[in-house]
Short mmCIF file of C-alpha atoms in Angstrom, two decimals:
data_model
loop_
_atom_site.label_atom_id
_atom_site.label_comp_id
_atom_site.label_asym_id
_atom_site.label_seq_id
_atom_site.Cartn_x
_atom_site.Cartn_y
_atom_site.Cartn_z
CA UNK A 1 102.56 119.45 135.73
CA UNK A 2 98.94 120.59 136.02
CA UNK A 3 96.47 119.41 133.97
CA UNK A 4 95.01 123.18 132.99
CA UNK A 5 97.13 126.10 132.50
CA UNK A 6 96.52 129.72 131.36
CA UNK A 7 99.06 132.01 130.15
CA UNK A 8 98.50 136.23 129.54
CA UNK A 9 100.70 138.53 128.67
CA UNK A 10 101.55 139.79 131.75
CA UNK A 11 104.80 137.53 133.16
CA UNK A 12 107.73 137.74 134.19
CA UNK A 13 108.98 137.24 130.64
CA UNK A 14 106.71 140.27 129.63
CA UNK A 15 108.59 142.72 132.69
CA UNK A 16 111.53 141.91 131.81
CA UNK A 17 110.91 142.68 127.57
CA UNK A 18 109.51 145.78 129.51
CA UNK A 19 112.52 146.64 130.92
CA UNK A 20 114.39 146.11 127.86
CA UNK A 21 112.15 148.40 126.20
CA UNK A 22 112.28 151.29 129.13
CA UNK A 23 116.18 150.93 128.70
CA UNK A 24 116.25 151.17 124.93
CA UNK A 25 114.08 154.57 125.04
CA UNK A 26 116.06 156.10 127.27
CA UNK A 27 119.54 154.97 125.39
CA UNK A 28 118.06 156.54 121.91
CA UNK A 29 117.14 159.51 123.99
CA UNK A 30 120.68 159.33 125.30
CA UNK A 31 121.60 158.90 121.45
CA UNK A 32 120.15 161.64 120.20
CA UNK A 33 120.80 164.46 122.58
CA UNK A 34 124.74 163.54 122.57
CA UNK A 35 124.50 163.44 118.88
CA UNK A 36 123.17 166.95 118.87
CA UNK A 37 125.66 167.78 121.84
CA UNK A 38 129.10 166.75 119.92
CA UNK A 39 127.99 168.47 116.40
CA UNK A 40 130.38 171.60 117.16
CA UNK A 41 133.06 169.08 117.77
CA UNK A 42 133.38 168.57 113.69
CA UNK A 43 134.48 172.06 113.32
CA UNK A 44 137.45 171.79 115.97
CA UNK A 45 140.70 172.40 114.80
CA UNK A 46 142.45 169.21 116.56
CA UNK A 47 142.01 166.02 114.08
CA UNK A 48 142.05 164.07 117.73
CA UNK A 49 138.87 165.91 118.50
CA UNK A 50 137.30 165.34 115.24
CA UNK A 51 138.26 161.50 114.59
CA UNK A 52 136.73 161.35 118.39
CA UNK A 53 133.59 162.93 117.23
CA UNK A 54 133.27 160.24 114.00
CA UNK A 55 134.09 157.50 116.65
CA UNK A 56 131.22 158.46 118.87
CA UNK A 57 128.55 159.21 115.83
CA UNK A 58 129.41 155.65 114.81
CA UNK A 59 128.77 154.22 118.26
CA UNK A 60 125.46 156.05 118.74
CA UNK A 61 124.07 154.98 115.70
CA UNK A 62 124.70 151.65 116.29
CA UNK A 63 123.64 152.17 120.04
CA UNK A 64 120.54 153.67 118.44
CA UNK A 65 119.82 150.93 115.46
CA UNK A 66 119.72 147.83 117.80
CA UNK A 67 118.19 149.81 120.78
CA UNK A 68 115.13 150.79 118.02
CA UNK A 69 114.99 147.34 116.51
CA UNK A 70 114.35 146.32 120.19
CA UNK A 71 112.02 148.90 120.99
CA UNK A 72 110.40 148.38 117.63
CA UNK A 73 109.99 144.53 118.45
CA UNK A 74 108.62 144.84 121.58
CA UNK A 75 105.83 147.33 120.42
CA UNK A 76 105.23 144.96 117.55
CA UNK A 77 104.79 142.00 119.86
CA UNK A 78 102.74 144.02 122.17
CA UNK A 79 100.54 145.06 120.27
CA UNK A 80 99.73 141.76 118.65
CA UNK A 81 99.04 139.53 122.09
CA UNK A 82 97.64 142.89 124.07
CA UNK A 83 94.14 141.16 124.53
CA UNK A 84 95.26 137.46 123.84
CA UNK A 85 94.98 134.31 126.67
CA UNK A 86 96.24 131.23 126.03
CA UNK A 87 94.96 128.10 127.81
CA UNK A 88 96.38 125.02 127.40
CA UNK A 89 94.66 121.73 128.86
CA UNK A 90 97.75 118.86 129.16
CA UNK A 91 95.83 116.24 129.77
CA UNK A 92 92.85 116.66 126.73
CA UNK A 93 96.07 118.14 124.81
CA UNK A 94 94.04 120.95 123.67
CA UNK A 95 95.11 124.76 123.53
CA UNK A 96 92.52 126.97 123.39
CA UNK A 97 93.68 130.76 122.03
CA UNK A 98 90.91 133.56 123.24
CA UNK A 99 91.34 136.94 121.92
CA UNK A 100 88.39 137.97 119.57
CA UNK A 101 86.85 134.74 119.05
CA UNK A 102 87.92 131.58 121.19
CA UNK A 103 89.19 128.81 119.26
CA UNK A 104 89.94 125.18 120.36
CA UNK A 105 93.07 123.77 118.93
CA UNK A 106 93.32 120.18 119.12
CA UNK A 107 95.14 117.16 117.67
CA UNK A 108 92.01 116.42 115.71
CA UNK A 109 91.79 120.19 113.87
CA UNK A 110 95.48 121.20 113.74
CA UNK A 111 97.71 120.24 110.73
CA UNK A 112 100.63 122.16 111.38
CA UNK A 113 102.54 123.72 114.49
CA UNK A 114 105.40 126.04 112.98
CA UNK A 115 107.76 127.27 115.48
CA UNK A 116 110.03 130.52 114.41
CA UNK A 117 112.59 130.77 116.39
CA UNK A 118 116.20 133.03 116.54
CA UNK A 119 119.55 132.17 116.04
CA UNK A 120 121.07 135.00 117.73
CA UNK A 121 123.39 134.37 121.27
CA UNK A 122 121.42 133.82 124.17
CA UNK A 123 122.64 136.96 125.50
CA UNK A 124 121.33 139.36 122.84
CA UNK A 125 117.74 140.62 123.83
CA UNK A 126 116.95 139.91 120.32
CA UNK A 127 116.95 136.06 121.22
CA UNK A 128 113.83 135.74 122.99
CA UNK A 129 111.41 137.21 120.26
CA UNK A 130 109.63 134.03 118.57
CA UNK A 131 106.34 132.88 117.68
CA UNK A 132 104.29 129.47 117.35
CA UNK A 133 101.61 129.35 114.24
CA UNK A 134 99.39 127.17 114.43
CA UNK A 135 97.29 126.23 111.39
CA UNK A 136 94.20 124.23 111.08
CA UNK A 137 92.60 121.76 108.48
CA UNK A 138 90.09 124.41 108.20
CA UNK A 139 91.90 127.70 107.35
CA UNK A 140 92.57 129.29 110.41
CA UNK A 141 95.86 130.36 112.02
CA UNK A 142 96.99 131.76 114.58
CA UNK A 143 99.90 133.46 116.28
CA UNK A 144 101.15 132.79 119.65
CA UNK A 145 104.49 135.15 120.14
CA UNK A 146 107.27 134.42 123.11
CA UNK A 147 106.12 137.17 125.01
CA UNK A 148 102.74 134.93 126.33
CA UNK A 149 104.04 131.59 125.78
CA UNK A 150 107.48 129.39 125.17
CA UNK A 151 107.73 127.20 122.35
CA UNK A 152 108.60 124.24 124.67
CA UNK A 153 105.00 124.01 126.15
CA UNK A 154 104.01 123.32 122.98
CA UNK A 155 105.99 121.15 121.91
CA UNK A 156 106.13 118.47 124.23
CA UNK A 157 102.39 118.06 123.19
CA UNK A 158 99.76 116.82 120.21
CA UNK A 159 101.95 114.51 119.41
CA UNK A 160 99.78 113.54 115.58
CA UNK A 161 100.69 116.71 114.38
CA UNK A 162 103.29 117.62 112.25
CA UNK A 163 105.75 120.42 113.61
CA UNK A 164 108.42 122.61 111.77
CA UNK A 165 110.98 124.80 113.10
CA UNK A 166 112.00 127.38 111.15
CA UNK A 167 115.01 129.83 112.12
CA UNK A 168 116.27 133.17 111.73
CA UNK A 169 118.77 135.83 113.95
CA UNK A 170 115.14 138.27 113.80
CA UNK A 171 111.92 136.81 114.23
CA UNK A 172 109.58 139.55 112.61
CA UNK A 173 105.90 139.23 113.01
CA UNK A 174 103.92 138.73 109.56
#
């Protein structure tokens, strides 16, 4: 493993949320233009036509609920790490956050690494939205979300400090 690595926002992990997100706009536009395209179905004389048209209002709001709350997480997340690098040096076992004021992390400072992390299925998109918090002796925290860096590269290091996972099926920032 290399002793110094940096990690931005732009990864593969970030395309791919990206793609998620492209997908989900387009399946709420989708959502909303069939919704206004089957409302003369309701006054239809055949009940097949009509219990057809409930069926598929049901499905598009439910199509549009969990393609929002994907959409809505990804902007959230976005918007939080936009200008935000991490670099983390394994070897000092320091990580070192720069966005509007670099701060060093280190065993020495940090009291408490809490990792939030979802319960859902792998295969929901909702799984891979998480965050690390770091606090420190001094007051400060901050907020390192999935879409810059896994929770497992933290982890594995500072060692003296004590870590917490806590777990939920939707990881909202704070």
């Amino acid at each position: 493993m290399p002793k110094i690595k940096t990690y931005t926002l732009f990864n593969f992990k970030f395309l791919f949320a990206s793609l998620l997100f492209l997908l989900s706009c387009f399946i709420c536009t989708f959502c909303i233009f069939a919704g206004i395209n089957f409302i003369p179905r309701f006054f239809s004389s055949n009940y097949k036509t009509i219990f057809l048209a409930i069926f598929f209002y049901f499905l598009l709001f439910y199509l549009f609920y969990r393609c929002g709350q994907l959409a809505y997480m990804y902007l959230k997340y976005f918007w939080h790490e936009k200008f935000t690098r991490i670099i983390i040096d394994y070897q000092n076992e320091t990580i070192t956050t720069i966005n509007n004021s670099g701060y060093i992390f280190n065993s020495e400072n940090l009291k408490l690494i809490e990792f939030h992390l979802s319960t859902k299925d792998h295969r929901n998109p909702l799984y891979d939205f998480g965050y690390t918090k770091l606090y420190s002796h001094d007051g400060k925290e901050i907020i390192i979300t999935s879409l810059i860096l896994n929770y497992s590269n933290i982890e594995n290091i500072l060692d003296g400090v004590k870590k917490i996972k806590k777990l939920d099926e939707v990881i909202y920032l704070p």
